[in-house]
PDB file of C-alpha atoms and ligand atoms in Angstrom:
ATOM      1  CA  MET A   1     160.194 104.804 -17.617  1.00 78.00           C
ATOM      2  CA  ASP A   2     157.532 106.376 -19.786  1.00 94.00           C
ATOM      3  CA  CYS A   3     154.484 104.310 -18.851  1.00 98.00           C
ATOM      4  CA  ILE A   4     151.031 105.849 -19.216  1.00 98.00           C
ATOM      5  CA  PHE A   5     149.413 103.514 -16.676  1.00 98.00           C
ATOM      6  CA  CYS A   6     152.130 104.339 -14.101  1.00 98.00           C
ATOM      7  CA  LYS A   7     151.266 108.003 -14.577  1.00 98.00           C
ATOM      8  CA  ILE A   8     147.522 107.402 -14.343  1.00 98.00           C
ATOM      9  CA  ALA A   9     147.838 105.028 -11.365  1.00 98.00           C
ATOM     10  CA  ASN A  10     149.962 107.539  -9.467  1.00 97.00           C
ATOM     11  CA  GLY A  11     147.785 110.530 -10.326  1.00 97.00           C
ATOM     12  CA  GLU A  12     150.233 112.343 -12.637  1.00 97.00           C
ATOM     13  CA  ILE A  13     147.621 112.086 -15.385  1.00 97.00           C
ATOM     14  CA  PRO A  14     144.052 112.755 -14.226  1.00 96.00           C
ATOM     15  CA  SER A  15     141.474 110.000 -14.636  1.00 94.00           C
ATOM     16  CA  THR A  16     137.960 109.160 -13.549  1.00 93.00           C
ATOM     17  CA  THR A  17     138.756 107.011 -10.552  1.00 94.00           C
ATOM     18  CA  LEU A  18     136.248 104.493  -9.256  1.00 95.00           C
ATOM     19  CA  TYR A  19     138.399 103.384  -6.327  1.00 95.00           C
ATOM     20  CA  GLU A  20     141.873 104.051  -4.958  1.00 97.00           C
ATOM     21  CA  ASP A  21     144.011 102.717  -2.131  1.00 97.00           C
ATOM     22  CA  GLU A  22     147.745 102.377  -1.412  1.00 98.00           C
ATOM     23  CA  GLU A  23     148.243  99.629  -3.980  1.00 98.00           C
ATOM     24  CA  VAL A  24     145.855 100.344  -6.835  1.00 98.00           C
ATOM     25  CA  ARG A  25     143.785 102.840  -8.749  1.00 97.00           C
ATOM     26  CA  VAL A  26     140.672 101.599 -10.538  1.00 97.00           C
ATOM     27  CA  ILE A  27     139.714 103.658 -13.593  1.00 96.00           C
ATOM     28  CA  PHE A  28     137.046 103.577 -16.273  1.00 93.00           C
ATOM     29  CA  ASP A  29     138.340 102.153 -19.561  1.00 93.00           C
ATOM     30  CA  ILE A  30     138.590 104.890 -22.206  1.00 93.00           C
ATOM     31  CA  ASN A  31     137.272 102.521 -24.889  1.00 90.00           C
ATOM     32  CA  PRO A  32     134.798 100.387 -22.949  1.00 89.00           C
ATOM     33  CA  ALA A  33     133.664  96.930 -24.058  1.00 87.00           C
ATOM     34  CA  SER A  34     130.464  97.412 -22.062  1.00 89.00           C
ATOM     35  CA  VAL A  35     128.823 100.037 -19.858  1.00 89.00           C
ATOM     36  CA  GLY A  36     130.877 100.180 -16.652  1.00 92.00           C
ATOM     37  CA  HIS A  37     134.102  98.535 -17.947  1.00 92.00           C
ATOM     38  CA  VAL A  38     136.924  99.357 -15.512  1.00 96.00           C
ATOM     39  CA  LEU A  39     140.624  98.567 -15.133  1.00 96.00           C
ATOM     40  CA  ILE A  40     142.494  97.838 -11.910  1.00 97.00           C
ATOM     41  CA  LEU A  41     145.930  99.453 -12.193  1.00 98.00           C
ATOM     42  CA  PRO A  42     148.588  98.609  -9.596  1.00 98.00           C
ATOM     43  CA  LYS A  43     150.572 101.689  -8.562  1.00 98.00           C
ATOM     44  CA  THR A  44     153.872  99.854  -8.938  1.00 98.00           C
ATOM     45  CA  HIS A  45     154.967  98.923 -12.441  1.00 98.00           C
ATOM     46  CA  ALA A  46     154.925  95.347 -13.702  1.00 98.00           C
ATOM     47  CA  ALA A  47     154.788  94.523 -17.396  1.00 98.00           C
ATOM     48  CA  SER A  48     151.886  92.100 -16.921  1.00 98.00           C
ATOM     49  CA  LEU A  49     150.311  89.771 -14.350  1.00 98.00           C
ATOM     50  CA  LEU A  50     153.165  87.354 -15.103  1.00 98.00           C
ATOM     51  CA  GLU A  51     155.732  89.777 -13.661  1.00 98.00           C
ATOM     52  CA  TYR A  52     153.672  91.059 -10.707  1.00 98.00           C
ATOM     53  CA  PRO A  53     154.807  89.928  -7.208  1.00 98.00           C
ATOM     54  CA  THR A  54     152.930  86.688  -6.527  1.00 98.00           C
ATOM     55  CA  GLU A  55     152.218  87.569  -2.900  1.00 98.00           C
ATOM     56  CA  LYS A  56     150.415  90.738  -3.984  1.00 98.00           C
ATOM     57  CA  LEU A  57     148.106  89.117  -6.527  1.00 98.00           C
ATOM     58  CA  GLY A  58     145.606  88.094  -3.855  1.00 98.00           C
ATOM     59  CA  THR A  59     144.981  91.736  -3.012  1.00 98.00           C
ATOM     60  CA  ILE A  60     144.322  92.583  -6.657  1.00 98.00           C
ATOM     61  CA  PHE A  61     141.801  89.786  -7.078  1.00 98.00           C
ATOM     62  CA  ALA A  62     140.119  90.590  -3.753  1.00 98.00           C
ATOM     63  CA  ILE A  63     139.515  94.089  -5.161  1.00 97.00           C
ATOM     64  CA  ALA A  64     138.242  92.567  -8.423  1.00 97.00           C
ATOM     65  CA  GLN A  65     135.798  90.416  -6.445  1.00 97.00           C
ATOM     66  CA  LYS A  66     134.571  93.385  -4.424  1.00 95.00           C
ATOM     67  CA  ILE A  67     134.038  95.527  -7.511  1.00 96.00           C
ATOM     68  CA  GLY A  68     132.407  92.653  -9.415  1.00 96.00           C
ATOM     69  CA  ASN A  69     129.874  92.131  -6.633  1.00 95.00           C
ATOM     70  CA  ALA A  70     129.265  95.869  -6.376  1.00 95.00           C
ATOM     71  CA  MET A  71     128.628  96.024 -10.139  1.00 94.00           C
ATOM     72  CA  ILE A  72     126.104  93.158  -9.982  1.00 95.00           C
ATOM     73  CA  GLN A  73     124.239  94.919  -7.180  1.00 94.00           C
ATOM     74  CA  GLY A  74     124.788  98.534  -8.030  1.00 94.00           C
ATOM     75  CA  LEU A  75     124.690  98.955 -11.795  1.00 93.00           C
ATOM     76  CA  PRO A  76     123.009  96.446 -11.850  1.00 93.00           C
ATOM     77  CA  CYS A  77     124.518  93.970 -14.290  1.00 92.00           C
ATOM     78  CA  ASP A  78     123.990  90.230 -14.672  1.00 94.00           C
ATOM     79  CA  GLY A  79     127.582  88.996 -14.832  1.00 93.00           C
ATOM     80  CA  VAL A  80     131.172  90.176 -15.129  1.00 93.00           C
ATOM     81  CA  ASN A  81     134.287  89.096 -16.988  1.00 94.00           C
ATOM     82  CA  ILE A  82     137.460  89.485 -14.912  1.00 96.00           C
ATOM     83  CA  LEU A  83     140.554  89.065 -17.043  1.00 96.00           C
ATOM     84  CA  ALA A  84     144.159  90.042 -17.604  1.00 97.00           C
ATOM     85  CA  ASN A  85     145.755  89.907 -21.049  1.00 96.00           C
ATOM     86  CA  CYS A  86     149.449  88.954 -20.782  1.00 98.00           C
ATOM     87  CA  ARG A  87     151.739  89.838 -23.707  1.00 98.00           C
ATOM     88  CA  GLU A  88     150.947  91.090 -27.172  1.00 97.00           C
ATOM     89  CA  ALA A  89     149.965  87.658 -28.530  1.00 96.00           C
ATOM     90  CA  ALA A  90     147.203  87.595 -25.919  1.00 95.00           C
ATOM     91  CA  GLY A  91     145.906  91.027 -26.845  1.00 93.00           C
ATOM     92  CA  GLN A  92     147.816  93.125 -24.314  1.00 96.00           C
ATOM     93  CA  THR A  93     148.212  96.644 -25.683  1.00 96.00           C
ATOM     94  CA  VAL A  94     149.431  98.527 -22.596  1.00 97.00           C
ATOM     95  CA  ASP A  95     152.497  96.975 -20.973  1.00 98.00           C
ATOM     96  CA  HIS A  96     151.543  97.738 -17.380  1.00 98.00           C
ATOM     97  CA  PHE A  97     149.657  95.013 -15.512  1.00 98.00           C
ATOM     98  CA  HIS A  98     145.924  95.669 -15.396  1.00 98.00           C
ATOM     99  CA  VAL A  99     142.843  93.613 -14.656  1.00 97.00           C
ATOM    100  CA  HIS A 100     139.709  94.234 -16.702  1.00 95.00           C
ATOM    101  CA  ILE A 101     136.343  94.046 -14.984  1.00 95.00           C
ATOM    102  CA  ILE A 102     133.706  94.018 -17.698  1.00 92.00           C
ATOM    103  CA  PRO A 103     130.045  94.124 -16.646  1.00 91.00           C
ATOM    104  CA  ARG A 104     127.757  91.880 -18.698  1.00 91.00           C
ATOM    105  CA  TYR A 105     124.057  92.327 -19.347  1.00 90.00           C
ATOM    106  CA  ALA A 106     121.647  89.466 -19.982  1.00 91.00           C
ATOM    107  CA  ASN A 107     119.878  91.374 -22.754  1.00 87.00           C
ATOM    108  CA  ALA A 108     123.077  92.376 -24.588  1.00 81.00           C
ATOM    109  CA  PRO A 109     123.356  91.168 -28.194  1.00 72.00           C
ATOM    110  CA  THR A 110     126.487  89.061 -27.659  1.00 67.00           C
ATOM    111  CA  LYS A 111     127.452  86.775 -24.784  1.00 64.00           C
ATOM    112  CA  ASP A 112     130.962  86.009 -26.100  1.00 62.00           C
ATOM    113  CA  ALA A 113     133.448  86.313 -23.264  1.00 59.00           C
ATOM    114  CA  MET A 114     136.190  87.523 -25.568  1.00 57.00           C
ATOM    115  CA  THR A 115     137.169  87.394 -29.193  1.00 57.00           C
ATOM    116  CA  ILE A 116     138.868  84.019 -28.634  1.00 56.00           C
ATOM    117  CA  GLU A 117     136.863  81.349 -30.424  1.00 62.00           C
ATOM    118  CA  SER A 118     136.528  78.007 -28.673  1.00 63.00           C
ATOM    119  CA  GLY A 119     136.364  74.734 -30.537  1.00 64.00           C
ATOM    120  CA  THR A 120     138.368  75.904 -33.541  1.00 68.00           C
ATOM    121  CA  ILE A 121     141.443  73.661 -33.070  1.00 73.00           C
ATOM    122  CA  GLU A 122     142.063  69.924 -33.356  1.00 80.00           C
ATOM    123  CA  LYS A 123     141.562  67.980 -30.113  1.00 81.00           C
ATOM    124  CA  PRO A 124     144.952  68.352 -28.358  1.00 78.00           C
ATOM    125  CA  ASP A 125     147.077  65.689 -26.645  1.00 83.00           C
ATOM    126  CA  PHE A 126     146.225  66.635 -23.046  1.00 77.00           C
ATOM    127  CA  ASP A 127     148.884  64.343 -21.513  1.00 86.00           C
ATOM    128  CA  ALA A 128     151.652  65.929 -23.610  1.00 78.00           C
ATOM    129  CA  LEU A 129     150.387  69.408 -22.748  1.00 78.00           C
ATOM    130  CA  LYS A 130     150.278  68.544 -19.045  1.00 85.00           C
ATOM    131  CA  GLU A 131     153.875  67.270 -19.176  1.00 87.00           C
ATOM    132  CA  ALA A 132     155.153  70.305 -21.062  1.00 78.00           C
ATOM    133  CA  ILE A 133     153.573  72.737 -18.602  1.00 80.00           C
ATOM    134  CA  THR A 134     154.230  70.889 -15.322  1.00 88.00           C
ATOM    135  CA  LYS A 135     157.933  70.402 -16.055  1.00 88.00           C
ATOM    136  CA  ALA A 136     158.254  74.186 -16.085  1.00 76.00           C
ATOM    137  CA  PHE A 137     156.569  74.693 -12.690  1.00 87.00           C
TER     138      PHE A 137
HETATM  139  P1  AMP B   1     144.786  95.449 -22.939  1.00 90.11           P
HETATM  140  O1  AMP B   1     144.375  95.148 -24.335  1.00 90.11           O
HETATM  141  O2  AMP B   1     144.441  94.343 -21.967  1.00 90.11           O
HETATM  142  O3  AMP B   1     146.219  95.894 -22.825  1.00 90.11           O
HETATM  143  O4  AMP B   1     143.860  96.641 -22.483  1.00 90.11           O
HETATM  144  C1  AMP B   1     144.245  97.964 -22.482  1.00 90.11           C
HETATM  145  C2  AMP B   1     142.988  98.737 -22.191  1.00 90.11           C
HETATM  146  O5  AMP B   1     143.359 100.016 -21.731  1.00 90.11           O
HETATM  147  C3  AMP B   1     142.071  98.926 -23.393  1.00 90.11           C
HETATM  148  O6  AMP B   1     140.779  98.417 -23.078  1.00 90.11           O
HETATM  149  C4  AMP B   1     142.075 100.447 -23.590  1.00 90.11           C
HETATM  150  O7  AMP B   1     140.811 100.911 -24.008  1.00 90.11           O
HETATM  151  C5  AMP B   1     142.436 100.951 -22.231  1.00 90.11           C
HETATM  152  N1  AMP B   1     143.123 102.235 -22.206  1.00 90.11           N
HETATM  153  C6  AMP B   1     144.198 102.616 -22.942  1.00 90.11           C
HETATM  154  N2  AMP B   1     144.586 103.860 -22.606  1.00 90.11           N
HETATM  155  C7  AMP B   1     143.737 104.286 -21.632  1.00 90.11           C
HETATM  156  C8  AMP B   1     143.598 105.497 -20.887  1.00 90.11           C
HETATM  157  N3  AMP B   1     144.407 106.539 -21.086  1.00 90.11           N
HETATM  158  N4  AMP B   1     142.611 105.575 -19.968  1.00 90.11           N
HETATM  159  C9  AMP B   1     141.768 104.536 -19.785  1.00 90.11           C
HETATM  160  N5  AMP B   1     141.847 103.370 -20.444  1.00 90.11           N
HETATM  161  C10 AMP B   1     142.801 103.241 -21.376  1.00 90.11           C
HETATM  162 ZN1   ZN B   2     153.764 101.250 -15.589  1.00 90.11          ZN
END
């Protein structure tokens, strides 16, 4: 399969690597949303977090936690966004699971977490939503 993040994660395409182990490579985002924005790339291909082996997700988020704390201390920054876009409708542009770690700075002009605007829809029927989602568990 011709997947650019597979090639980067496995070292076939060179990258500036922040961290690497058997499971992941963490690289600096080529088009950063803030100073220090990195991506955790698993070395095995999965289209998104939704397809990644459940039992291996803990490892990915343990790495995200470690890097987030290191960014707060080391950059330093004041906060981090840790997020994974899943599928095109959610803004995913590279179909290889990756977790964004985006450092945030208290004096930065915008504090918006993402481009998703909250409070722009009618108040939903929470009971109906709960039923629709839980029946698919
Ligand atoms: P997403 O929208 O969640 O799929 O994010 C994809 C991210 O990958 C974007 O923030 C891109 O800037 C970043 N990106 C795409 N190609 C590369 C690359 N070759 N090296 C580093 N980051 C990349
Ligand atoms: Zn891949």
